[in-house]
Amino acid sequence: MDKLIKILKLTLLILFVFFIFISSTNAQILSFRNLTVEDGLAQNSIESLIQDRDGYVWIASEAGVSRYDGVSFQNFNKLDGLSDDHVRVIFEDSKGNKWFGTNDGITKYDGKKFKKYLAGNENNATIVYSICEDNRGVLWFATGSNGLLKLDKKGFSYYSKENGLPTDSLRSCFADKEGTIWVGSLDHSIFKIIDGKIKIIEQPDWLKRSAIYTIYEDKKENKWFGTNNGIVLFDGHKFIDFGKNSKFFGSDKVWSIIEDKSNVLWFCTSGSGVISYNGNKFVHYGVLNGLTSDRVKCSLQDTRGDLWFGTQDGGVCKLSIEKFKFYNTQTGLADDAAFGICKDNDDNLWLGHYGLGISQISSTGTIKILNKTTGLLGNEIPSIISDKQGNIWIASFDGVMKYKDNRYEHITTTDGLANNKVVSLYQDSKNNIWFGCQEGGISEYDDELKKLFSLEDLKNIFGNVWIYNVFEDTGGNIWIATDGKGVFKYFGGRLTQYNIKNGLNSNFVFYTTQDRLGNLWFATQDAGMVKYDGKNFSFINVKEGMPSNNCYFAVEHNNYLYIGTNQGLVKFDYQNFDKLKKDAFKTYTAKDGLASSEMNAGAVYKDKHNNLYFGTSKGVTFFNLNDQPILTPSPIYLKNLRIIDDEKISDIFPKDELQLSYTQNNLRFDFISVGFTAREKFIYKHKLIGLESNWIESTEPYAQYPYLPPGKYTFQIISRNADGVWNNEPATFVFEINPPIWQTWWAITIFIFISISSVYGFYLMKTEQVKKRNIELANMVRERTKDLELEKDKSDELLLNILPSSLVQELKTHGTVLPREFKNSSILFTDFKAFTFTASILPADKLVNELNEIFLGFDKIVGLYGLEKLKTIGDSYMAAGGLPTESEDHAIKVVYAALKMQEFIMERNETAALKWEMRAGIHSGQVIAGVVGTKKFTYDIWGDTVNIASRMESSGEPTKVNISAFTYMLVKDYFTCEYRGKIDAKGKGKMDMYFVTGVKEAIFKDFDIDHTKS
């Protein structure tokens, strides 16, 4: 008996393993972006979604409504004027007014204020479920117990059981293209209103028993009804029940229906998530696919083409039009990382892994795991292709397998293969198969002769390099990409090599492709993309706009190259690159829905449906290349003007033309570009006409102008969204800063008149005295001129010690220095450990001498690297790079100077009696700089960049140089840095920080620093 039990247990275990690894089925994951109360949403139970004409998305919930601009939510409830917090539906009419149907009447919002209609009490509440507008501008409201309400120029009128409605319990209304109002009820199905007359629609008995939750008209003018038992279609003649297809709908309610721009219908259900229908096939999306809930109440497609779904308990789920989907181990793959990708003639997807064999996904979603136990030669599968005859070719590190009709044919070195470690596969135009090996070069399988040819005479040329990719161009040339010898062109038995000696900028090439213009493109390691037009090489790398120089593959589709890098998938408009420059690049990352931002080398495949599959370190991502966004600009609005008047701060909404006093000249403009793609990719350009003639580019949604002189100004702002589209119509605000009374034209006129009269009278009185003293004054003038020249030289020298030379000249010329904004600068703060204690025990003269000696050394370092010393306060020393003269290398110079300061302190400590330990902190960004004072001048800077730099110093450690993440991105190629993690900075929260641990050799090659001087 025990033996039988053991046999049964073993059998069950085998069956379990077989089930898991041979025929497991799971869903693909979609890249939903979820918005919940944690992001600022009023509540997670969503009832309705719309996008208004200004671009904002409005979200109705049981806790009011939320307006979303892509960055933050503005929430409204009863305290703001809504008739009730539970909002069932939102509707925007043809005039731009928003209407909110609530559990207690209707609320209208005209953009300025809320106005309530039909609000009753708990015993007599009007619940409004649906709102529509006919082609005459008449609004209709479906209520839960008070029938149908009509609002026209005369006001409200009612349709109820008293005047012909079959029921007062309504749930939905819809205005079709002809202006007919279709109405769905909870107990008597469907009727319509034509020219004010009620008409009951003849319908099957099974439909009469259904509750109609939503009504929708598609582009073919078919009517779709969401019921408590699925979907019903009315084609104008008959009703068709889709609810019978229980596989998709079952007994779920269908709460909402929309049709997207690709003519696909989307049904939101009460328990089955979202179901799409393209006219032929239903596809289900639920929590297994990435939705936060299977209870979906409403949906929306925005102007870009992205889909939004409001769930009953999981907030809002947004799905990009690109609809990135991915497979990983959670969905049943053998491994997250896949390298070989292809589809067979039956539309089955084959994914090759290193070490874990193959994951085969059938067209129905069933996943099989294939490995050595199921017939593979080995489990390392770097490449898979499907040939024109329907055979599947599989490369492994134990040879090649040809798969057809459930049978494997093995090809190894015994058959003439150059090496059993095969990295790449390719079928040329003659149907021959090429095998690129890890060592030993390349082999060719002649399909006509059914014979394998190993190119023995080329082994010495290739050596031990890996053949990462084989490609045939339109001229019949075979291009062979290697990991150490560049690329080889093979034609007619002749081999031509291209490497860094004759045109390429890298000898490590992962992939080769050709565009429709005939240009060849090489994806390289550390050198970006290389374009070869047959005569010349050109290079596309991070300097031109690529996110990374590590490129792993490239595929062309519709005039774009899709390039896989270690920092995302790049959509490159190569034909318009010369005109668009950096705007020719659009980068998708994990934030946009990729499984990972790091692609795998050569792991790409485009199928006949234009689905692009590519392997990443965390799964296989794919999307249909035909699903492209509608490239429209994101509208931009001014949302706040902050006026700093001495100690008083006022925030106002900028509208009309504003008159300000001369003391209200410290201004900050806050603006918002409404858009729902990656916000970190938005770019702004602003200009203050009257002060600036050129646009100033920034990534920050604000602009600050301190100490503006009196005058009339026009502030303009434009933006570029993550799709690379600029809006050409700027948001504009006009304002004027009035001069003080003594600078007005009439005051100046009076002053001039009085002055002229006084001077003339004085002149008449003193003429004789002046004549007598002319000779004496002439002598005095000659003597005083000499003295003044000496004093002037002293004054100029003093000013040059206080202010930068460029500002001294401006001060001497104009009598004042205008404040200036620097977009890119780096700020350095230093201080000493235990300075307070040292100061308390050290004699004053000794302390001053110590600091004087140290700061003199700092001054020398600052001057050596072209930085600007700003001030010293106690033991704190402040300097900056990138001002008053802008420079691209400001961050590198400041970090290098900080290291030299630490080195100076350490060298001094070796001989000095008093040992000092210094902290240094650096941050880079935007600052405002100007001269403060009228008698005692000080050159100073302001801005959040200064505050963060101070936090970098206070959050650092003695003998260390602590830098922010932004500064790290500017200097990482020139310094070795140690990531500290997210450190709590006072007043700023947790911030990424790095210690600079050393200097890379690249700083002396690429950067203007002579280290022999220091």
mmCIF file of N, CA and C in Angstrom, residues 833-934:
data_model
loop_
_atom_site.group_PDB
_atom_site.id
_atom_site.type_symbol
_atom_site.label_atom_id
_atom_site.label_comp_id
_atom_site.label_asym_id
_atom_site.label_seq_id
_atom_site.Cartn_x
_atom_site.Cartn_y
_atom_site.Cartn_z
ATOM 1 N N LYS A 833 33.893 70.878 10.131
ATOM 2 C CA LYS A 833 33.353 70.098 11.234
ATOM 3 C C LYS A 833 33.795 70.727 12.572
ATOM 4 N N ALA A 834 32.845 70.822 13.510
ATOM 5 C CA ALA A 834 33.095 71.280 14.892
ATOM 6 C C ALA A 834 33.661 72.694 14.920
ATOM 7 N N PHE A 835 33.252 73.534 13.948
ATOM 8 C CA PHE A 835 33.790 74.887 13.925
ATOM 9 C C PHE A 835 33.348 75.684 15.139
ATOM 10 N N THR A 836 32.111 75.531 15.560
ATOM 11 C CA THR A 836 31.598 76.295 16.711
ATOM 12 C C THR A 836 32.421 75.999 17.957
ATOM 13 N N PHE A 837 32.729 74.719 18.160
ATOM 14 C CA PHE A 837 33.525 74.357 19.345
ATOM 15 C C PHE A 837 34.949 74.921 19.224
ATOM 16 N N THR A 838 35.521 74.803 18.003
ATOM 17 C CA THR A 838 36.880 75.314 17.805
ATOM 18 C C THR A 838 36.932 76.828 18.033
ATOM 19 N N ALA A 839 35.912 77.524 17.532
ATOM 20 C CA ALA A 839 35.879 78.981 17.682
ATOM 21 C C ALA A 839 35.754 79.398 19.141
ATOM 22 N N SER A 840 35.102 78.536 19.940
ATOM 23 C CA SER A 840 34.887 78.903 21.345
ATOM 24 C C SER A 840 36.163 78.751 22.174
ATOM 25 N N ILE A 841 37.113 77.944 21.745
ATOM 26 C CA ILE A 841 38.320 77.706 22.545
ATOM 27 C C ILE A 841 39.559 78.331 21.931
ATOM 28 N N LEU A 842 39.489 78.752 20.661
ATOM 29 C CA LEU A 842 40.653 79.280 19.970
ATOM 30 C C LEU A 842 40.667 80.806 20.080
ATOM 31 N N PRO A 843 41.780 81.421 20.369
ATOM 32 C CA PRO A 843 41.859 82.887 20.406
ATOM 33 C C PRO A 843 41.407 83.471 19.071
ATOM 34 N N ALA A 844 40.811 84.659 19.167
ATOM 35 C CA ALA A 844 40.205 85.281 17.989
ATOM 36 C C ALA A 844 41.225 85.507 16.890
ATOM 37 N N ASP A 845 42.427 86.033 17.275
ATOM 38 C CA ASP A 845 43.418 86.306 16.227
ATOM 39 C C ASP A 845 43.909 85.028 15.561
ATOM 40 N N LYS A 846 44.038 83.964 16.355
ATOM 41 C CA LYS A 846 44.466 82.681 15.794
ATOM 42 C C LYS A 846 43.401 82.128 14.835
ATOM 43 N N LEU A 847 42.099 82.226 15.238
ATOM 44 C CA LEU A 847 41.005 81.723 14.399
ATOM 45 C C LEU A 847 40.948 82.482 13.069
ATOM 46 N N VAL A 848 41.077 83.820 13.155
ATOM 47 C CA VAL A 848 41.021 84.628 11.931
ATOM 48 C C VAL A 848 42.182 84.276 11.001
ATOM 49 N N ASN A 849 43.384 84.091 11.579
ATOM 50 C CA ASN A 849 44.536 83.743 10.748
ATOM 51 C C ASN A 849 44.333 82.396 10.056
ATOM 52 N N GLU A 850 43.750 81.438 10.817
ATOM 53 C CA GLU A 850 43.492 80.117 10.235
ATOM 54 C C GLU A 850 42.553 80.229 9.035
ATOM 55 N N LEU A 851 41.417 80.910 9.266
ATOM 56 C CA LEU A 851 40.431 81.031 8.189
ATOM 57 C C LEU A 851 40.991 81.819 7.011
ATOM 58 N N ASN A 852 41.755 82.865 7.322
ATOM 59 C CA ASN A 852 42.319 83.685 6.248
ATOM 60 C C ASN A 852 43.251 82.861 5.370
ATOM 61 N N GLU A 853 44.074 82.033 5.998
ATOM 62 C CA GLU A 853 45.005 81.209 5.220
ATOM 63 C C GLU A 853 44.263 80.187 4.366
ATOM 64 N N ILE A 854 43.233 79.572 4.972
ATOM 65 C CA ILE A 854 42.466 78.554 4.227
ATOM 66 C C ILE A 854 41.712 79.197 3.061
ATOM 67 N N PHE A 855 41.021 80.313 3.337
ATOM 68 C CA PHE A 855 40.205 80.930 2.287
ATOM 69 C C PHE A 855 41.067 81.536 1.189
ATOM 70 N N LEU A 856 42.300 81.962 1.528
ATOM 71 C CA LEU A 856 43.203 82.420 0.477
ATOM 72 C C LEU A 856 43.551 81.259 -0.466
ATOM 73 N N GLY A 857 43.738 80.079 0.132
ATOM 74 C CA GLY A 857 43.985 78.888 -0.690
ATOM 75 C C GLY A 857 42.776 78.546 -1.554
ATOM 76 N N PHE A 858 41.558 78.693 -0.960
ATOM 77 C CA PHE A 858 40.335 78.430 -1.730
ATOM 78 C C PHE A 858 40.206 79.425 -2.875
ATOM 79 N N ASP A 859 40.532 80.712 -2.576
ATOM 80 C CA ASP A 859 40.426 81.738 -3.615
ATOM 81 C C ASP A 859 41.322 81.397 -4.807
ATOM 82 N N LYS A 860 42.521 80.880 -4.509
ATOM 83 C CA LYS A 860 43.447 80.527 -5.588
ATOM 84 C C LYS A 860 42.864 79.404 -6.457
ATOM 85 N N ILE A 861 42.256 78.392 -5.800
ATOM 86 C CA ILE A 861 41.647 77.268 -6.545
ATOM 87 C C ILE A 861 40.474 77.762 -7.377
ATOM 88 N N VAL A 862 39.625 78.601 -6.783
ATOM 89 C CA VAL A 862 38.461 79.140 -7.495
ATOM 90 C C VAL A 862 38.909 79.927 -8.718
ATOM 91 N N GLY A 863 39.944 80.761 -8.541
ATOM 92 C CA GLY A 863 40.438 81.533 -9.680
ATOM 93 C C GLY A 863 41.062 80.655 -10.743
ATOM 94 N N LEU A 864 41.752 79.585 -10.323
ATOM 95 C CA LEU A 864 42.425 78.699 -11.271
ATOM 96 C C LEU A 864 41.446 78.028 -12.224
ATOM 97 N N TYR A 865 40.235 77.699 -11.730
ATOM 98 C CA TYR A 865 39.273 76.971 -12.566
ATOM 99 C C TYR A 865 38.141 77.869 -13.052
ATOM 100 N N GLY A 866 38.349 79.178 -13.022
ATOM 101 C CA GLY A 866 37.406 80.103 -13.642
ATOM 102 C C GLY A 866 36.074 80.181 -12.941
ATOM 103 N N LEU A 867 36.032 79.954 -11.622
ATOM 104 C CA LEU A 867 34.792 80.021 -10.872
ATOM 105 C C LEU A 867 34.636 81.413 -10.258
ATOM 106 N N GLU A 868 33.476 81.648 -9.664
ATOM 107 C CA GLU A 868 33.198 82.945 -9.053
ATOM 108 C C GLU A 868 32.990 82.766 -7.556
ATOM 109 N N LYS A 869 33.873 83.369 -6.749
ATOM 110 C CA LYS A 869 33.653 83.371 -5.311
ATOM 111 C C LYS A 869 32.521 84.346 -5.000
ATOM 112 N N LEU A 870 31.564 83.873 -4.180
ATOM 113 C CA LEU A 870 30.397 84.691 -3.863
ATOM 114 C C LEU A 870 30.488 85.334 -2.483
ATOM 115 N N LYS A 871 30.756 84.529 -1.460
ATOM 116 C CA LYS A 871 30.811 85.101 -0.118
ATOM 117 C C LYS A 871 31.403 84.087 0.846
ATOM 118 N N THR A 872 31.819 84.577 2.020
ATOM 119 C CA THR A 872 32.159 83.720 3.152
ATOM 120 C C THR A 872 31.380 84.212 4.348
ATOM 121 N N ILE A 873 30.818 83.291 5.088
ATOM 122 C CA ILE A 873 30.100 83.621 6.325
ATOM 123 C C ILE A 873 30.625 82.687 7.405
ATOM 124 N N GLY A 874 31.403 83.234 8.348
ATOM 125 C CA GLY A 874 31.991 82.378 9.370
ATOM 126 C C GLY A 874 32.931 81.384 8.728
ATOM 127 N N ASP A 875 32.651 80.095 8.922
ATOM 128 C CA ASP A 875 33.489 79.070 8.312
ATOM 129 C C ASP A 875 32.941 78.590 6.974
ATOM 130 N N SER A 876 31.836 79.200 6.516
ATOM 131 C CA SER A 876 31.207 78.769 5.263
ATOM 132 C C SER A 876 31.775 79.549 4.086
ATOM 133 N N TYR A 877 32.066 78.823 3.015
ATOM 134 C CA TYR A 877 32.633 79.414 1.798
ATOM 135 C C TYR A 877 31.710 79.042 0.642
ATOM 136 N N MET A 878 31.300 80.048 -0.153
ATOM 137 C CA MET A 878 30.339 79.825 -1.234
ATOM 138 C C MET A 878 30.945 80.289 -2.551
ATOM 139 N N ALA A 879 30.878 79.424 -3.559
ATOM 140 C CA ALA A 879 31.388 79.753 -4.886
ATOM 141 C C ALA A 879 30.439 79.166 -5.920
ATOM 142 N N ALA A 880 30.586 79.598 -7.173
ATOM 143 C CA ALA A 880 29.672 79.146 -8.223
ATOM 144 C C ALA A 880 30.414 79.044 -9.540
ATOM 145 N N GLY A 881 29.917 78.198 -10.401
ATOM 146 C CA GLY A 881 30.406 78.057 -11.762
ATOM 147 C C GLY A 881 29.276 78.303 -12.739
ATOM 148 N N GLY A 882 29.588 78.852 -13.923
ATOM 149 C CA GLY A 882 28.560 79.122 -14.919
ATOM 150 C C GLY A 882 27.977 80.517 -14.800
ATOM 151 N N LEU A 883 28.531 81.367 -13.994
ATOM 152 C CA LEU A 883 28.105 82.755 -13.893
ATOM 153 C C LEU A 883 29.293 83.600 -13.424
ATOM 154 N N PRO A 884 29.363 84.907 -13.769
ATOM 155 C CA PRO A 884 28.396 85.659 -14.588
ATOM 156 C C PRO A 884 28.502 85.346 -16.069
ATOM 157 N N THR A 885 29.477 84.495 -16.442
ATOM 158 C CA THR A 885 29.615 84.077 -17.840
ATOM 159 C C THR A 885 29.215 82.609 -17.935
ATOM 160 N N GLU A 886 28.202 82.311 -18.769
ATOM 161 C CA GLU A 886 27.701 80.947 -18.860
ATOM 162 C C GLU A 886 28.741 80.032 -19.515
ATOM 163 N N SER A 887 28.765 78.806 -19.060
ATOM 164 C CA SER A 887 29.672 77.819 -19.640
ATOM 165 C C SER A 887 29.037 76.443 -19.518
ATOM 166 N N GLU A 888 29.321 75.553 -20.465
ATOM 167 C CA GLU A 888 28.735 74.221 -20.461
ATOM 168 C C GLU A 888 29.401 73.312 -19.444
ATOM 169 N N ASP A 889 30.636 73.656 -19.039
ATOM 170 C CA ASP A 889 31.389 72.764 -18.162
ATOM 171 C C ASP A 889 31.380 73.241 -16.711
ATOM 172 N N HIS A 890 30.349 74.027 -16.334
ATOM 173 C CA HIS A 890 30.346 74.605 -14.990
ATOM 174 C C HIS A 890 30.356 73.535 -13.902
ATOM 175 N N ALA A 891 29.558 72.470 -14.066
ATOM 176 C CA ALA A 891 29.468 71.451 -13.021
ATOM 177 C C ALA A 891 30.797 70.712 -12.856
ATOM 178 N N ILE A 892 31.457 70.417 -13.966
ATOM 179 C CA ILE A 892 32.724 69.680 -13.900
ATOM 180 C C ILE A 892 33.785 70.514 -13.189
ATOM 181 N N LYS A 893 33.839 71.820 -13.510
ATOM 182 C CA LYS A 893 34.832 72.679 -12.869
ATOM 183 C C LYS A 893 34.574 72.821 -11.369
ATOM 184 N N VAL A 894 33.285 72.955 -10.986
ATOM 185 C CA VAL A 894 32.980 73.132 -9.564
ATOM 186 C C VAL A 894 33.319 71.871 -8.778
ATOM 187 N N VAL A 895 32.962 70.693 -9.325
ATOM 188 C CA VAL A 895 33.277 69.439 -8.623
ATOM 189 C C VAL A 895 34.787 69.264 -8.521
ATOM 190 N N TYR A 896 35.497 69.560 -9.613
ATOM 191 C CA TYR A 896 36.956 69.407 -9.597
ATOM 192 C C TYR A 896 37.580 70.356 -8.571
ATOM 193 N N ALA A 897 37.067 71.610 -8.503
ATOM 194 C CA ALA A 897 37.578 72.573 -7.527
ATOM 195 C C ALA A 897 37.322 72.101 -6.103
ATOM 196 N N ALA A 898 36.123 71.500 -5.864
ATOM 197 C CA ALA A 898 35.816 70.999 -4.524
ATOM 198 C C ALA A 898 36.798 69.905 -4.111
ATOM 199 N N LEU A 899 37.117 69.016 -5.055
ATOM 200 C CA LEU A 899 38.096 67.968 -4.744
ATOM 201 C C LEU A 899 39.465 68.584 -4.424
ATOM 202 N N LYS A 900 39.838 69.638 -5.176
ATOM 203 C CA LYS A 900 41.120 70.287 -4.923
ATOM 204 C C LYS A 900 41.132 70.987 -3.556
ATOM 205 N N MET A 901 39.950 71.513 -3.159
ATOM 206 C CA MET A 901 39.867 72.134 -1.827
ATOM 207 C C MET A 901 40.078 71.080 -0.736
ATOM 208 N N GLN A 902 39.421 69.928 -0.905
ATOM 209 C CA GLN A 902 39.619 68.853 0.075
ATOM 210 C C GLN A 902 41.091 68.434 0.105
ATOM 211 N N GLU A 903 41.705 68.371 -1.076
ATOM 212 C CA GLU A 903 43.116 67.995 -1.151
ATOM 213 C C GLU A 903 43.998 69.046 -0.463
ATOM 214 N N PHE A 904 43.630 70.328 -0.667
ATOM 215 C CA PHE A 904 44.371 71.416 -0.024
ATOM 216 C C PHE A 904 44.293 71.314 1.487
ATOM 217 N N ILE A 905 43.103 71.048 2.027
ATOM 218 C CA ILE A 905 42.927 70.926 3.483
ATOM 219 C C ILE A 905 43.738 69.754 4.022
ATOM 220 N N MET A 906 43.694 68.621 3.308
ATOM 221 C CA MET A 906 44.422 67.435 3.784
ATOM 222 C C MET A 906 45.939 67.678 3.783
ATOM 223 N N GLU A 907 46.445 68.331 2.721
ATOM 224 C CA GLU A 907 47.880 68.628 2.664
ATOM 225 C C GLU A 907 48.277 69.614 3.773
ATOM 226 N N ARG A 908 47.418 70.583 4.030
ATOM 227 C CA ARG A 908 47.699 71.557 5.093
ATOM 228 C C ARG A 908 47.708 70.887 6.461
ATOM 229 N N ASN A 909 46.806 69.907 6.659
ATOM 230 C CA ASN A 909 46.715 69.219 7.952
ATOM 231 C C ASN A 909 47.990 68.442 8.279
ATOM 232 N N GLU A 910 48.759 68.074 7.246
ATOM 233 C CA GLU A 910 49.977 67.302 7.495
ATOM 234 C C GLU A 910 51.027 68.102 8.267
ATOM 235 N N THR A 911 50.983 69.424 8.138
ATOM 236 C CA THR A 911 52.000 70.256 8.815
ATOM 237 C C THR A 911 51.400 71.215 9.829
ATOM 238 N N ALA A 912 50.115 71.509 9.706
ATOM 239 C CA ALA A 912 49.497 72.496 10.602
ATOM 240 C C ALA A 912 49.179 71.860 11.952
ATOM 241 N N ALA A 913 49.215 72.693 12.966
ATOM 242 C CA ALA A 913 48.900 72.210 14.326
ATOM 243 C C ALA A 913 47.405 71.932 14.468
ATOM 244 N N LEU A 914 46.601 72.782 13.839
ATOM 245 C CA LEU A 914 45.147 72.632 13.937
ATOM 246 C C LEU A 914 44.646 71.866 12.717
ATOM 247 N N LYS A 915 43.983 70.735 12.977
ATOM 248 C CA LYS A 915 43.510 69.860 11.900
ATOM 249 C C LYS A 915 42.041 70.190 11.601
ATOM 250 N N TRP A 916 41.782 70.487 10.346
ATOM 251 C CA TRP A 916 40.413 70.805 9.936
ATOM 252 C C TRP A 916 39.841 69.659 9.083
ATOM 253 N N GLU A 917 38.533 69.460 9.232
ATOM 254 C CA GLU A 917 37.816 68.498 8.384
ATOM 255 C C GLU A 917 36.667 69.249 7.711
ATOM 256 N N MET A 918 36.665 69.230 6.385
ATOM 257 C CA MET A 918 35.734 70.063 5.623
ATOM 258 C C MET A 918 34.650 69.214 4.964
ATOM 259 N N ARG A 919 33.419 69.759 4.967
ATOM 260 C CA ARG A 919 32.313 69.201 4.181
ATOM 261 C C ARG A 919 32.105 70.075 2.957
ATOM 262 N N ALA A 920 31.736 69.446 1.835
ATOM 263 C CA ALA A 920 31.463 70.203 0.610
ATOM 264 C C ALA A 920 30.195 69.658 -0.024
ATOM 265 N N GLY A 921 29.337 70.559 -0.472
ATOM 266 C CA GLY A 921 28.084 70.164 -1.122
ATOM 267 C C GLY A 921 27.870 70.956 -2.403
ATOM 268 N N ILE A 922 27.355 70.274 -3.440
ATOM 269 C CA ILE A 922 27.182 70.900 -4.761
ATOM 270 C C ILE A 922 25.837 70.504 -5.334
ATOM 271 N N HIS A 923 25.155 71.493 -5.937
ATOM 272 C CA HIS A 923 23.934 71.239 -6.719
ATOM 273 C C HIS A 923 23.949 72.146 -7.931
ATOM 274 N N SER A 924 23.354 71.699 -9.029
ATOM 275 C CA SER A 924 23.326 72.453 -10.279
ATOM 276 C C SER A 924 21.895 72.763 -10.658
ATOM 277 N N GLY A 925 21.707 73.904 -11.294
ATOM 278 C CA GLY A 925 20.374 74.273 -11.742
ATOM 279 C C GLY A 925 20.272 75.750 -12.050
ATOM 280 N N GLN A 926 19.052 76.255 -11.937
ATOM 281 C CA GLN A 926 18.727 77.621 -12.329
ATOM 282 C C GLN A 926 18.847 78.561 -11.131
ATOM 283 N N VAL A 927 19.477 79.715 -11.347
ATOM 284 C CA VAL A 927 19.590 80.720 -10.295
ATOM 285 C C VAL A 927 19.340 82.092 -10.889
ATOM 286 N N ILE A 928 19.038 83.049 -9.998
ATOM 287 C CA ILE A 928 18.962 84.467 -10.335
ATOM 288 C C ILE A 928 20.160 85.131 -9.676
ATOM 289 N N ALA A 929 20.934 85.938 -10.434
ATOM 290 C CA ALA A 929 22.115 86.597 -9.896
ATOM 291 C C ALA A 929 22.005 88.093 -10.131
ATOM 292 N N GLY A 930 22.511 88.859 -9.169
ATOM 293 C CA GLY A 930 22.468 90.302 -9.318
ATOM 294 C C GLY A 930 23.295 90.978 -8.257
ATOM 295 N N VAL A 931 23.415 92.287 -8.418
ATOM 296 C CA VAL A 931 24.176 93.106 -7.476
ATOM 297 C C VAL A 931 23.205 93.747 -6.498
ATOM 298 N N VAL A 932 23.486 93.565 -5.214
ATOM 299 C CA VAL A 932 22.634 94.086 -4.150
ATOM 300 C C VAL A 932 23.345 95.270 -3.511
ATOM 301 N N GLY A 933 22.610 96.336 -3.224
ATOM 302 C CA GLY A 933 23.155 97.497 -2.541
ATOM 303 C C GLY A 933 23.393 98.658 -3.472
ATOM 304 N N THR A 934 23.459 99.862 -2.887
ATOM 305 C CA THR A 934 23.731 101.066 -3.675
ATOM 306 C C THR A 934 25.038 101.730 -3.274
#
